[in-house]
Amino acid sequence: MSGPRVLVLENGSRLEDYSWSDEDGPSVETAFVRRVELIRGPASVLYGSDALGGVINVIPDELPDAAGGPGFVRTGFTLSGATNNIEISPGVRVEGARGNLGWRVNAIGRHGSNLHTPAGELDNTGFGAFNGEAAAGWRWPSGSALAVRVVHYGGEFKLLEANAPPGETGGPERKAGDERLQITGQRPWGTWRVEGKGQLQLHSLIEVADDTTATESEQFNLLLQTASLDLLLHHGGTTFGLAMVGQRNDASGREPIVPNANVFSSAAFAFEQWSAGSGRWTLLAGLRGDFRRLIAERNDSLGVSRRSQGGDSR
């Protein structure tokens, strides 16, 4: 679910993070997922050049709807566990609806100790995490809708060292945090439908480990701030759209990973889906143009001088 050629979306908005390796995956809480969509082919022009390998869209449950009836509030609880690493995951959900408003609050905690194999225990493989979301949405008989969603994903994950001595304590660990604010809306416009999606995301990744004096210190501290906006116009199988993304990366710590940088990108695209009368054949076509500007700050440790790059792709 990660890599430079696979784009991961959560509720239709792109996830920006540091998932470069097997140790760091997308900031998605599986307990809140309703279904997963896989998008490939011409439809990927809706999402950009980093979707060449496809798009994975993780979709949460729809908000409850009173459907013209009386309002209600309901609760739910979950508890799961695993014996291998003594893992436990309690969760709670509260949701309700009244009139044209539906809302939901989800929370789950996860804790696991070291993993075990037939050869013995794997030191420094435990973890702890707390994830939650709160969402509210309004629907109107005209077909208009508006939704606001706040998401938190975070935890501490210990890292198994390949050459660490048995029984070592105080090994390295990653601290991941992700905060997102999503706003989506749509409304009819004659025979067309206008859709807007906006997201603010704050993503951090910190690794701590003992230094040469056995004192715990930050190996690296990465902070990624992203704002995105998508505007789409739909009519049958036709879609026109504009997309904009602004991003700031800040890096610190003993180990240089990436330089501080600012990125701005914008795009315009069109997509058409046409089915023959029998419905046995479907023709898909897409066109997209992108502009991207990167400004990287000087970093002597990485051998990077200050640079500004811009370009477009079609």
PDB file of C-alpha atoms in Angstrom:
ATOM      1  CA  MET A   1       0.000   0.000   0.000  1.00  0.00           C
ATOM      2  CA  SER A   2       2.859   2.403  -0.516  1.00  0.00           C
ATOM      3  CA  GLY A   3       5.605   3.493  -2.878  1.00  0.00           C
ATOM      4  CA  PRO A   4       6.372   6.346  -5.283  1.00  0.00           C
ATOM      5  CA  ARG A   5       4.122   4.943  -8.026  1.00  0.00           C
ATOM      6  CA  VAL A   6       1.124   3.971  -5.878  1.00  0.00           C
ATOM      7  CA  LEU A   7      -1.079   6.714  -4.456  1.00  0.00           C
ATOM      8  CA  VAL A   8      -3.054   6.044  -1.275  1.00  0.00           C
ATOM      9  CA  LEU A   9      -6.244   8.017  -0.619  1.00  0.00           C
ATOM     10  CA  GLU A  10      -8.278   8.085   2.564  1.00  0.00           C
ATOM     11  CA  ASN A  11     -11.905   9.059   2.016  1.00  0.00           C
ATOM     12  CA  GLY A  12     -10.955  10.432  -1.406  1.00  0.00           C
ATOM     13  CA  SER A  13      -8.125  12.689  -0.155  1.00  0.00           C
ATOM     14  CA  ARG A  14      -4.467  11.853  -0.742  1.00  0.00           C
ATOM     15  CA  LEU A  15      -2.237  10.761   2.149  1.00  0.00           C
ATOM     16  CA  GLU A  16       1.115  12.534   2.272  1.00  0.00           C
ATOM     17  CA  ASP A  17       3.672  10.840   4.515  1.00  0.00           C
ATOM     18  CA  TYR A  18       7.131   9.285   4.758  1.00  0.00           C
ATOM     19  CA  SER A  19       6.158   5.696   3.889  1.00  0.00           C
ATOM     20  CA  TRP A  20       9.354   4.969   1.953  1.00  0.00           C
ATOM     21  CA  SER A  21      10.106   1.583   3.509  1.00  0.00           C
ATOM     22  CA  ASP A  22       8.460  -1.508   4.978  1.00  0.00           C
ATOM     23  CA  GLU A  23       8.813   0.043   8.441  1.00  0.00           C
ATOM     24  CA  ASP A  24       6.457   2.947   7.677  1.00  0.00           C
ATOM     25  CA  GLY A  25       3.065   2.369   6.096  1.00  0.00           C
ATOM     26  CA  PRO A  26       0.094   4.650   5.335  1.00  0.00           C
ATOM     27  CA  SER A  27      -1.540   6.336   8.341  1.00  0.00           C
ATOM     28  CA  VAL A  28      -4.795   4.375   8.116  1.00  0.00           C
ATOM     29  CA  GLU A  29      -6.698   2.782  11.000  1.00  0.00           C
ATOM     30  CA  THR A  30      -8.142  -0.458   9.618  1.00  0.00           C
ATOM     31  CA  ALA A  31     -10.896  -0.576  12.253  1.00  0.00           C
ATOM     32  CA  PHE A  32     -12.522   2.482  10.644  1.00  0.00           C
ATOM     33  CA  VAL A  33     -12.442   1.100   7.078  1.00  0.00           C
ATOM     34  CA  ARG A  34     -15.638   0.077   5.272  1.00  0.00           C
ATOM     35  CA  ARG A  35     -14.109  -0.957   1.951  1.00  0.00           C
ATOM     36  CA  VAL A  36     -11.021  -0.479  -0.224  1.00  0.00           C
ATOM     37  CA  GLU A  37     -11.157   0.623  -3.871  1.00  0.00           C
ATOM     38  CA  LEU A  38      -8.418  -0.077  -6.419  1.00  0.00           C
ATOM     39  CA  ILE A  39      -8.265   2.339  -9.373  1.00  0.00           C
ATOM     40  CA  ARG A  40      -6.074   1.749 -12.426  1.00  0.00           C
ATOM     41  CA  GLY A  41      -6.021   2.785 -16.060  1.00  0.00           C
ATOM     42  CA  PRO A  42      -7.201   6.126 -17.507  1.00  0.00           C
ATOM     43  CA  ALA A  43      -9.147   6.954 -14.324  1.00  0.00           C
ATOM     44  CA  SER A  44      -5.783   7.550 -12.610  1.00  0.00           C
ATOM     45  CA  VAL A  45      -5.561  10.937 -14.423  1.00  0.00           C
ATOM     46  CA  LEU A  46      -7.892  12.213 -11.697  1.00  0.00           C
ATOM     47  CA  TYR A  47      -5.043  11.848  -9.186  1.00  0.00           C
ATOM     48  CA  GLY A  48      -1.707  12.739 -10.806  1.00  0.00           C
ATOM     49  CA  SER A  49       1.591  11.363 -12.073  1.00  0.00           C
ATOM     50  CA  ASP A  50       2.343   9.620  -8.762  1.00  0.00           C
ATOM     51  CA  ALA A  51      -0.623   7.311  -9.475  1.00  0.00           C
ATOM     52  CA  LEU A  52       1.057   5.501 -12.395  1.00  0.00           C
ATOM     53  CA  GLY A  53       0.996   2.220 -10.477  1.00  0.00           C
ATOM     54  CA  GLY A  54      -2.613   2.701  -9.424  1.00  0.00           C
ATOM     55  CA  VAL A  55      -4.668   4.305  -6.689  1.00  0.00           C
ATOM     56  CA  ILE A  56      -5.843   2.732  -3.432  1.00  0.00           C
ATOM     57  CA  ASN A  57      -8.806   4.549  -1.891  1.00  0.00           C
ATOM     58  CA  VAL A  58      -9.623   3.584   1.703  1.00  0.00           C
ATOM     59  CA  ILE A  59     -13.273   4.425   2.394  1.00  0.00           C
ATOM     60  CA  PRO A  60     -14.813   4.698   5.897  1.00  0.00           C
ATOM     61  CA  ASP A  61     -18.413   3.910   6.827  1.00  0.00           C
ATOM     62  CA  GLU A  62     -21.060   6.324   5.600  1.00  0.00           C
ATOM     63  CA  LEU A  63     -22.460   8.622   8.258  1.00  0.00           C
ATOM     64  CA  PRO A  64     -25.824   7.537   9.709  1.00  0.00           C
ATOM     65  CA  ASP A  65     -28.998   8.997   8.211  1.00  0.00           C
ATOM     66  CA  ALA A  66     -32.286   9.555  10.037  1.00  0.00           C
ATOM     67  CA  ALA A  67     -34.031   9.160   6.621  1.00  0.00           C
ATOM     68  CA  GLY A  68     -36.857  11.475   7.615  1.00  0.00           C
ATOM     69  CA  GLY A  69     -37.585   9.559  10.806  1.00  0.00           C
ATOM     70  CA  PRO A  70     -36.917  10.379  14.462  1.00  0.00           C
ATOM     71  CA  GLY A  71     -33.394  11.134  15.610  1.00  0.00           C
ATOM     72  CA  PHE A  72     -31.316   8.452  17.302  1.00  0.00           C
ATOM     73  CA  VAL A  73     -28.011   7.776  19.062  1.00  0.00           C
ATOM     74  CA  ARG A  74     -26.338   4.373  19.154  1.00  0.00           C
ATOM     75  CA  THR A  75     -23.096   2.995  20.552  1.00  0.00           C
ATOM     76  CA  GLY A  76     -20.819   0.085  19.788  1.00  0.00           C
ATOM     77  CA  PHE A  77     -17.810  -1.545  21.410  1.00  0.00           C
ATOM     78  CA  THR A  78     -15.128  -3.875  20.074  1.00  0.00           C
ATOM     79  CA  LEU A  79     -12.369  -5.882  21.712  1.00  0.00           C
ATOM     80  CA  SER A  80      -9.777  -7.900  19.828  1.00  0.00           C
ATOM     81  CA  GLY A  81      -6.510  -9.502  20.783  1.00  0.00           C
ATOM     82  CA  ALA A  82      -3.683 -11.798  19.760  1.00  0.00           C
ATOM     83  CA  THR A  83      -1.747 -14.323  21.824  1.00  0.00           C
ATOM     84  CA  ASN A  84       1.588 -14.243  19.982  1.00  0.00           C
ATOM     85  CA  ASN A  85       2.564 -10.778  21.195  1.00  0.00           C
ATOM     86  CA  ILE A  86      -0.096 -10.379  23.922  1.00  0.00           C
ATOM     87  CA  GLU A  87      -1.862  -7.753  21.842  1.00  0.00           C
ATOM     88  CA  ILE A  88      -5.102  -6.077  22.898  1.00  0.00           C
ATOM     89  CA  SER A  89      -7.206  -3.517  21.016  1.00  0.00           C
ATOM     90  CA  PRO A  90     -10.321  -2.037  22.673  1.00  0.00           C
ATOM     91  CA  GLY A  91     -12.493   0.281  20.580  1.00  0.00           C
ATOM     92  CA  VAL A  92     -15.627   2.394  20.975  1.00  0.00           C
ATOM     93  CA  ARG A  93     -18.046   4.038  18.529  1.00  0.00           C
ATOM     94  CA  VAL A  94     -20.818   6.565  19.177  1.00  0.00           C
ATOM     95  CA  GLU A  95     -22.977   7.827  16.318  1.00  0.00           C
ATOM     96  CA  GLY A  96     -26.340   9.372  15.661  1.00  0.00           C
ATOM     97  CA  ALA A  97     -28.562  11.345  13.316  1.00  0.00           C
ATOM     98  CA  ARG A  98     -31.302  13.945  13.522  1.00  0.00           C
ATOM     99  CA  GLY A  99     -32.991  15.711  10.625  1.00  0.00           C
ATOM    100  CA  ASN A 100     -30.424  16.182   7.869  1.00  0.00           C
ATOM    101  CA  LEU A 101     -27.433  15.798  10.238  1.00  0.00           C
ATOM    102  CA  GLY A 102     -25.456  12.599  10.789  1.00  0.00           C
ATOM    103  CA  TRP A 103     -22.387  12.279  13.025  1.00  0.00           C
ATOM    104  CA  ARG A 104     -19.924   9.719  14.382  1.00  0.00           C
ATOM    105  CA  VAL A 105     -17.034   9.480  16.870  1.00  0.00           C
ATOM    106  CA  ASN A 106     -14.619   6.518  16.729  1.00  0.00           C
ATOM    107  CA  ALA A 107     -11.660   5.652  18.957  1.00  0.00           C
ATOM    108  CA  ILE A 108      -9.414   2.627  19.359  1.00  0.00           C
ATOM    109  CA  GLY A 109      -6.294   1.849  21.387  1.00  0.00           C
ATOM    110  CA  ARG A 110      -3.725  -0.788  20.462  1.00  0.00           C
ATOM    111  CA  HIS A 111      -0.946  -2.326  22.559  1.00  0.00           C
ATOM    112  CA  GLY A 112       1.353  -5.212  21.758  1.00  0.00           C
ATOM    113  CA  SER A 113       4.437  -6.758  23.365  1.00  0.00           C
ATOM    114  CA  ASN A 114       7.374  -8.443  21.630  1.00  0.00           C
ATOM    115  CA  LEU A 115       6.673 -10.929  18.841  1.00  0.00           C
ATOM    116  CA  HIS A 116       7.517 -14.613  19.282  1.00  0.00           C
ATOM    117  CA  THR A 117       8.841 -17.130  16.748  1.00  0.00           C
ATOM    118  CA  PRO A 118       9.694 -20.857  17.087  1.00  0.00           C
ATOM    119  CA  ALA A 119      13.304 -19.758  17.649  1.00  0.00           C
ATOM    120  CA  GLY A 120      12.377 -17.418  20.491  1.00  0.00           C
ATOM    121  CA  GLU A 121      11.277 -13.884  21.286  1.00  0.00           C
ATOM    122  CA  LEU A 122      12.115 -10.976  18.990  1.00  0.00           C
ATOM    123  CA  ASP A 123      13.419  -8.159  21.155  1.00  0.00           C
ATOM    124  CA  ASN A 124      12.194  -4.611  20.704  1.00  0.00           C
ATOM    125  CA  THR A 125       9.129  -5.378  18.532  1.00  0.00           C
ATOM    126  CA  GLY A 126       6.322  -4.065  20.743  1.00  0.00           C
ATOM    127  CA  PHE A 127       4.114  -1.075  20.007  1.00  0.00           C
ATOM    128  CA  GLY A 128       1.383   1.172  21.353  1.00  0.00           C
ATOM    129  CA  ALA A 129      -1.055   3.354  19.421  1.00  0.00           C
ATOM    130  CA  PHE A 130      -4.215   5.427  19.784  1.00  0.00           C
ATOM    131  CA  ASN A 131      -6.319   6.383  16.778  1.00  0.00           C
ATOM    132  CA  GLY A 132      -9.581   8.276  16.502  1.00  0.00           C
ATOM    133  CA  GLU A 133     -11.903  10.205  14.229  1.00  0.00           C
ATOM    134  CA  ALA A 134     -14.896  12.530  14.511  1.00  0.00           C
ATOM    135  CA  ALA A 135     -17.164  13.342  11.577  1.00  0.00           C
ATOM    136  CA  ALA A 136     -20.383  15.219  10.889  1.00  0.00           C
ATOM    137  CA  GLY A 137     -22.337  15.606   7.666  1.00  0.00           C
ATOM    138  CA  TRP A 138     -25.441  17.287   6.331  1.00  0.00           C
ATOM    139  CA  ARG A 139     -27.651  16.151   3.431  1.00  0.00           C
ATOM    140  CA  TRP A 140     -30.399  18.171   1.737  1.00  0.00           C
ATOM    141  CA  PRO A 141     -33.292  16.978  -0.470  1.00  0.00           C
ATOM    142  CA  SER A 142     -31.867  19.040  -3.346  1.00  0.00           C
ATOM    143  CA  GLY A 143     -28.915  16.625  -3.550  1.00  0.00           C
ATOM    144  CA  SER A 144     -26.445  18.956  -1.838  1.00  0.00           C
ATOM    145  CA  ALA A 145     -24.200  17.581   0.901  1.00  0.00           C
ATOM    146  CA  LEU A 146     -21.458  18.826   3.240  1.00  0.00           C
ATOM    147  CA  ALA A 147     -19.182  16.792   5.524  1.00  0.00           C
ATOM    148  CA  VAL A 148     -16.395  17.632   7.994  1.00  0.00           C
ATOM    149  CA  ARG A 149     -14.021  14.987   9.354  1.00  0.00           C
ATOM    150  CA  VAL A 150     -11.142  15.161  11.849  1.00  0.00           C
ATOM    151  CA  VAL A 151      -8.714  12.220  12.059  1.00  0.00           C
ATOM    152  CA  HIS A 152      -5.900  11.364  14.497  1.00  0.00           C
ATOM    153  CA  TYR A 153      -3.432   8.542  13.931  1.00  0.00           C
ATOM    154  CA  GLY A 154      -0.415   8.045  16.168  1.00  0.00           C
ATOM    155  CA  GLY A 155       1.716   5.660  18.167  1.00  0.00           C
ATOM    156  CA  GLU A 156       5.148   4.440  19.173  1.00  0.00           C
ATOM    157  CA  PHE A 157       6.577   1.442  17.323  1.00  0.00           C
ATOM    158  CA  LYS A 158       9.764  -0.309  18.427  1.00  0.00           C
ATOM    159  CA  LEU A 159      12.189  -1.398  15.699  1.00  0.00           C
ATOM    160  CA  LEU A 160      13.881  -4.783  15.466  1.00  0.00           C
ATOM    161  CA  GLU A 161      17.626  -4.400  14.868  1.00  0.00           C
ATOM    162  CA  ALA A 162      19.223  -6.994  12.596  1.00  0.00           C
ATOM    163  CA  ASN A 163      22.526  -7.220  14.514  1.00  0.00           C
ATOM    164  CA  ALA A 164      21.409  -6.289  18.024  1.00  0.00           C
ATOM    165  CA  PRO A 165      22.689  -8.513  20.880  1.00  0.00           C
ATOM    166  CA  PRO A 166      20.047 -10.773  22.514  1.00  0.00           C
ATOM    167  CA  GLY A 167      18.161  -9.185  25.388  1.00  0.00           C
ATOM    168  CA  GLU A 168      19.107  -5.639  24.437  1.00  0.00           C
ATOM    169  CA  THR A 169      16.962  -2.941  26.026  1.00  0.00           C
ATOM    170  CA  GLY A 170      16.442   0.630  24.942  1.00  0.00           C
ATOM    171  CA  GLY A 171      16.489  -0.122  21.224  1.00  0.00           C
ATOM    172  CA  PRO A 172      15.320   2.338  18.569  1.00  0.00           C
ATOM    173  CA  GLU A 173      11.674   3.245  18.164  1.00  0.00           C
ATOM    174  CA  ARG A 174       9.585   5.302  15.758  1.00  0.00           C
ATOM    175  CA  LYS A 175       7.028   7.850  16.908  1.00  0.00           C
ATOM    176  CA  ALA A 176       4.435   8.493  14.206  1.00  0.00           C
ATOM    177  CA  GLY A 177       1.704  11.112  14.291  1.00  0.00           C
ATOM    178  CA  ASP A 178      -0.854  12.200  11.715  1.00  0.00           C
ATOM    179  CA  GLU A 179      -3.591  14.830  12.085  1.00  0.00           C
ATOM    180  CA  ARG A 180      -6.058  15.532   9.275  1.00  0.00           C
ATOM    181  CA  LEU A 181      -8.974  17.886   8.710  1.00  0.00           C
ATOM    182  CA  GLN A 182     -11.130  16.986   5.716  1.00  0.00           C
ATOM    183  CA  ILE A 183     -14.003  19.000   4.253  1.00  0.00           C
ATOM    184  CA  THR A 184     -16.060  17.666   1.336  1.00  0.00           C
ATOM    185  CA  GLY A 185     -19.151  19.018  -0.360  1.00  0.00           C
ATOM    186  CA  GLN A 186     -21.290  18.714  -3.451  1.00  0.00           C
ATOM    187  CA  ARG A 187     -24.329  20.359  -5.014  1.00  0.00           C
ATOM    188  CA  PRO A 188     -26.306  20.095  -8.255  1.00  0.00           C
ATOM    189  CA  TRP A 189     -25.718  22.741 -10.927  1.00  0.00           C
ATOM    190  CA  GLY A 190     -28.319  22.266 -13.604  1.00  0.00           C
ATOM    191  CA  THR A 191     -27.615  18.874 -15.170  1.00  0.00           C
ATOM    192  CA  TRP A 192     -24.081  18.921 -13.708  1.00  0.00           C
ATOM    193  CA  ARG A 193     -22.798  18.124 -10.229  1.00  0.00           C
ATOM    194  CA  VAL A 194     -20.128  20.261  -8.543  1.00  0.00           C
ATOM    195  CA  GLU A 195     -17.850  18.557  -5.996  1.00  0.00           C
ATOM    196  CA  GLY A 196     -15.166  20.035  -3.741  1.00  0.00           C
ATOM    197  CA  LYS A 197     -12.617  18.316  -1.468  1.00  0.00           C
ATOM    198  CA  GLY A 198     -10.180  20.084   0.845  1.00  0.00           C
ATOM    199  CA  GLN A 199      -7.702  18.679   3.368  1.00  0.00           C
ATOM    200  CA  LEU A 200      -5.146  19.970   5.870  1.00  0.00           C
ATOM    201  CA  GLN A 201      -2.643  17.343   7.039  1.00  0.00           C
ATOM    202  CA  LEU A 202       0.129  17.447   9.643  1.00  0.00           C
ATOM    203  CA  HIS A 203       2.353  14.351   9.556  1.00  0.00           C
ATOM    204  CA  SER A 204       5.359  13.724  11.804  1.00  0.00           C
ATOM    205  CA  LEU A 205       7.870  10.885  12.051  1.00  0.00           C
ATOM    206  CA  ILE A 206      10.513  10.753  14.787  1.00  0.00           C
ATOM    207  CA  GLU A 207      13.085   8.046  15.491  1.00  0.00           C
ATOM    208  CA  VAL A 208      14.823   7.920  18.870  1.00  0.00           C
ATOM    209  CA  ALA A 209      17.709   5.673  19.936  1.00  0.00           C
ATOM    210  CA  ASP A 210      20.615   5.580  22.367  1.00  0.00           C
ATOM    211  CA  ASP A 211      23.705   7.494  21.232  1.00  0.00           C
ATOM    212  CA  THR A 212      27.346   6.629  21.999  1.00  0.00           C
ATOM    213  CA  THR A 213      26.887   7.798  25.608  1.00  0.00           C
ATOM    214  CA  ALA A 214      23.802   5.553  26.113  1.00  0.00           C
ATOM    215  CA  THR A 215      21.607   8.665  26.217  1.00  0.00           C
ATOM    216  CA  GLU A 216      18.381   8.570  24.234  1.00  0.00           C
ATOM    217  CA  SER A 217      18.345  11.159  21.451  1.00  0.00           C
ATOM    218  CA  GLU A 218      16.491  11.912  18.229  1.00  0.00           C
ATOM    219  CA  GLN A 219      18.053  10.278  15.188  1.00  0.00           C
ATOM    220  CA  PHE A 220      15.736  12.249  12.936  1.00  0.00           C
ATOM    221  CA  ASN A 221      12.625  14.383  13.262  1.00  0.00           C
ATOM    222  CA  LEU A 222      10.527  14.895  10.129  1.00  0.00           C
ATOM    223  CA  LEU A 223       7.469  17.139   9.876  1.00  0.00           C
ATOM    224  CA  LEU A 224       5.329  17.333   6.741  1.00  0.00           C
ATOM    225  CA  GLN A 225       2.566  19.945   6.412  1.00  0.00           C
ATOM    226  CA  THR A 226       0.221  19.643   3.439  1.00  0.00           C
ATOM    227  CA  ALA A 227      -2.828  21.527   2.169  1.00  0.00           C
ATOM    228  CA  SER A 228      -4.797  20.240  -0.822  1.00  0.00           C
ATOM    229  CA  LEU A 229      -7.897  21.313  -2.742  1.00  0.00           C
ATOM    230  CA  ASP A 230      -9.774  19.504  -5.524  1.00  0.00           C
ATOM    231  CA  LEU A 231     -12.660  20.961  -7.543  1.00  0.00           C
ATOM    232  CA  LEU A 232     -14.583  18.640  -9.865  1.00  0.00           C
ATOM    233  CA  LEU A 233     -17.473  19.005 -12.300  1.00  0.00           C
ATOM    234  CA  HIS A 234     -19.415  15.838 -13.208  1.00  0.00           C
ATOM    235  CA  HIS A 235     -21.988  15.117 -15.900  1.00  0.00           C
ATOM    236  CA  GLY A 236     -22.819  11.485 -16.579  1.00  0.00           C
ATOM    237  CA  GLY A 237     -19.517   9.791 -17.381  1.00  0.00           C
ATOM    238  CA  THR A 238     -17.686  13.097 -17.940  1.00  0.00           C
ATOM    239  CA  THR A 239     -15.498  14.750 -15.299  1.00  0.00           C
ATOM    240  CA  PHE A 240     -13.493  17.976 -15.451  1.00  0.00           C
ATOM    241  CA  GLY A 241     -11.311  19.033 -12.531  1.00  0.00           C
ATOM    242  CA  LEU A 242      -8.655  21.234 -10.970  1.00  0.00           C
ATOM    243  CA  ALA A 243      -6.264  20.145  -8.201  1.00  0.00           C
ATOM    244  CA  MET A 244      -3.813  22.122  -6.049  1.00  0.00           C
ATOM    245  CA  VAL A 245      -1.336  20.956  -3.393  1.00  0.00           C
ATOM    246  CA  GLY A 246       0.997  23.020  -1.181  1.00  0.00           C
ATOM    247  CA  GLN A 247       3.527  21.310   1.059  1.00  0.00           C
ATOM    248  CA  ARG A 248       6.258  22.184   3.571  1.00  0.00           C
ATOM    249  CA  ASN A 249       8.859  19.680   4.809  1.00  0.00           C
ATOM    250  CA  ASP A 250      11.009  20.338   7.913  1.00  0.00           C
ATOM    251  CA  ALA A 251      13.774  17.946   8.955  1.00  0.00           C
ATOM    252  CA  SER A 252      16.099  17.875  11.970  1.00  0.00           C
ATOM    253  CA  GLY A 253      18.058  15.359  14.045  1.00  0.00           C
ATOM    254  CA  ARG A 254      21.465  13.670  13.967  1.00  0.00           C
ATOM    255  CA  GLU A 255      20.823  11.703  10.768  1.00  0.00           C
ATOM    256  CA  PRO A 256      20.154  13.768   7.637  1.00  0.00           C
ATOM    257  CA  ILE A 257      17.299  12.190   5.680  1.00  0.00           C
ATOM    258  CA  VAL A 258      15.834  14.882   3.424  1.00  0.00           C
ATOM    259  CA  PRO A 259      16.428  18.640   3.120  1.00  0.00           C
ATOM    260  CA  ASN A 260      13.904  21.261   4.180  1.00  0.00           C
ATOM    261  CA  ALA A 261      11.741  22.026   1.167  1.00  0.00           C
ATOM    262  CA  ASN A 262       8.572  23.640  -0.144  1.00  0.00           C
ATOM    263  CA  VAL A 263       6.474  22.135  -2.933  1.00  0.00           C
ATOM    264  CA  PHE A 264       3.582  23.595  -4.888  1.00  0.00           C
ATOM    265  CA  SER A 265       1.709  21.755  -7.613  1.00  0.00           C
ATOM    266  CA  SER A 266      -1.411  22.368  -9.655  1.00  0.00           C
ATOM    267  CA  ALA A 267      -3.209  20.358 -12.314  1.00  0.00           C
ATOM    268  CA  ALA A 268      -6.155  20.346 -14.699  1.00  0.00           C
ATOM    269  CA  PHE A 269      -7.689  17.136 -15.993  1.00  0.00           C
ATOM    270  CA  ALA A 270     -10.586  15.610 -17.912  1.00  0.00           C
ATOM    271  CA  PHE A 271     -11.977  12.074 -17.878  1.00  0.00           C
ATOM    272  CA  GLU A 272     -14.645  10.386 -20.000  1.00  0.00           C
ATOM    273  CA  GLN A 273     -16.340   7.026 -19.541  1.00  0.00           C
ATOM    274  CA  TRP A 274     -18.606   5.867 -22.374  1.00  0.00           C
ATOM    275  CA  SER A 275     -20.579   2.619 -22.546  1.00  0.00           C
ATOM    276  CA  ALA A 276     -22.102   1.090 -25.662  1.00  0.00           C
ATOM    277  CA  GLY A 277     -25.843   0.514 -25.762  1.00  0.00           C
ATOM    278  CA  SER A 278     -25.548  -3.126 -24.715  1.00  0.00           C
ATOM    279  CA  GLY A 279     -23.256  -2.239 -21.815  1.00  0.00           C
ATOM    280  CA  ARG A 280     -20.816  -4.995 -22.781  1.00  0.00           C
ATOM    281  CA  TRP A 281     -18.088  -2.550 -23.804  1.00  0.00           C
ATOM    282  CA  THR A 282     -16.824   0.525 -21.970  1.00  0.00           C
ATOM    283  CA  LEU A 283     -14.417   3.116 -23.351  1.00  0.00           C
ATOM    284  CA  LEU A 284     -12.269   5.141 -20.927  1.00  0.00           C
ATOM    285  CA  ALA A 285     -10.162   8.161 -21.859  1.00  0.00           C
ATOM    286  CA  GLY A 286      -8.316  10.747 -19.785  1.00  0.00           C
ATOM    287  CA  LEU A 287      -6.139  13.834 -20.200  1.00  0.00           C
ATOM    288  CA  ARG A 288      -4.146  15.665 -17.518  1.00  0.00           C
ATOM    289  CA  GLY A 289      -1.600  18.461 -17.288  1.00  0.00           C
ATOM    290  CA  ASP A 290       0.507  19.135 -14.168  1.00  0.00           C
ATOM    291  CA  PHE A 291       2.763  21.971 -13.009  1.00  0.00           C
ATOM    292  CA  ARG A 292       5.089  21.430 -10.046  1.00  0.00           C
ATOM    293  CA  ARG A 293       7.630  23.681  -8.319  1.00  0.00           C
ATOM    294  CA  LEU A 294      10.129  22.454  -5.710  1.00  0.00           C
ATOM    295  CA  ILE A 295      12.298  24.758  -3.591  1.00  0.00           C
ATOM    296  CA  ALA A 296      14.868  22.828  -1.528  1.00  0.00           C
ATOM    297  CA  GLU A 297      16.973  24.556   1.128  1.00  0.00           C
ATOM    298  CA  ARG A 298      20.724  24.086   1.370  1.00  0.00           C
ATOM    299  CA  ASN A 299      21.886  21.068   3.386  1.00  0.00           C
ATOM    300  CA  ASP A 300      25.642  20.455   3.534  1.00  0.00           C
ATOM    301  CA  SER A 301      25.240  17.048   5.211  1.00  0.00           C
ATOM    302  CA  LEU A 302      23.261  15.796   2.210  1.00  0.00           C
ATOM    303  CA  GLY A 303      25.364  17.688  -0.317  1.00  0.00           C
ATOM    304  CA  VAL A 304      22.353  19.723  -1.424  1.00  0.00           C
ATOM    305  CA  SER A 305      22.691  23.363  -2.419  1.00  0.00           C
ATOM    306  CA  ARG A 306      19.672  25.625  -2.434  1.00  0.00           C
ATOM    307  CA  ARG A 307      17.715  24.930  -5.586  1.00  0.00           C
ATOM    308  CA  SER A 308      14.429  25.753  -7.232  1.00  0.00           C
ATOM    309  CA  GLN A 309      12.937  23.444  -9.820  1.00  0.00           C
ATOM    310  CA  GLY A 310       9.724  23.779 -11.764  1.00  0.00           C
ATOM    311  CA  GLY A 311       8.182  21.962 -14.668  1.00  0.00           C
ATOM    312  CA  ASP A 312       5.064  20.615 -16.235  1.00  0.00           C
ATOM    313  CA  SER A 313       3.961  17.211 -17.477  1.00  0.00           C
ATOM    314  CA  ARG A 314       1.123  16.007 -19.649  1.00  0.00           C
TER     315      ARG A 314
END
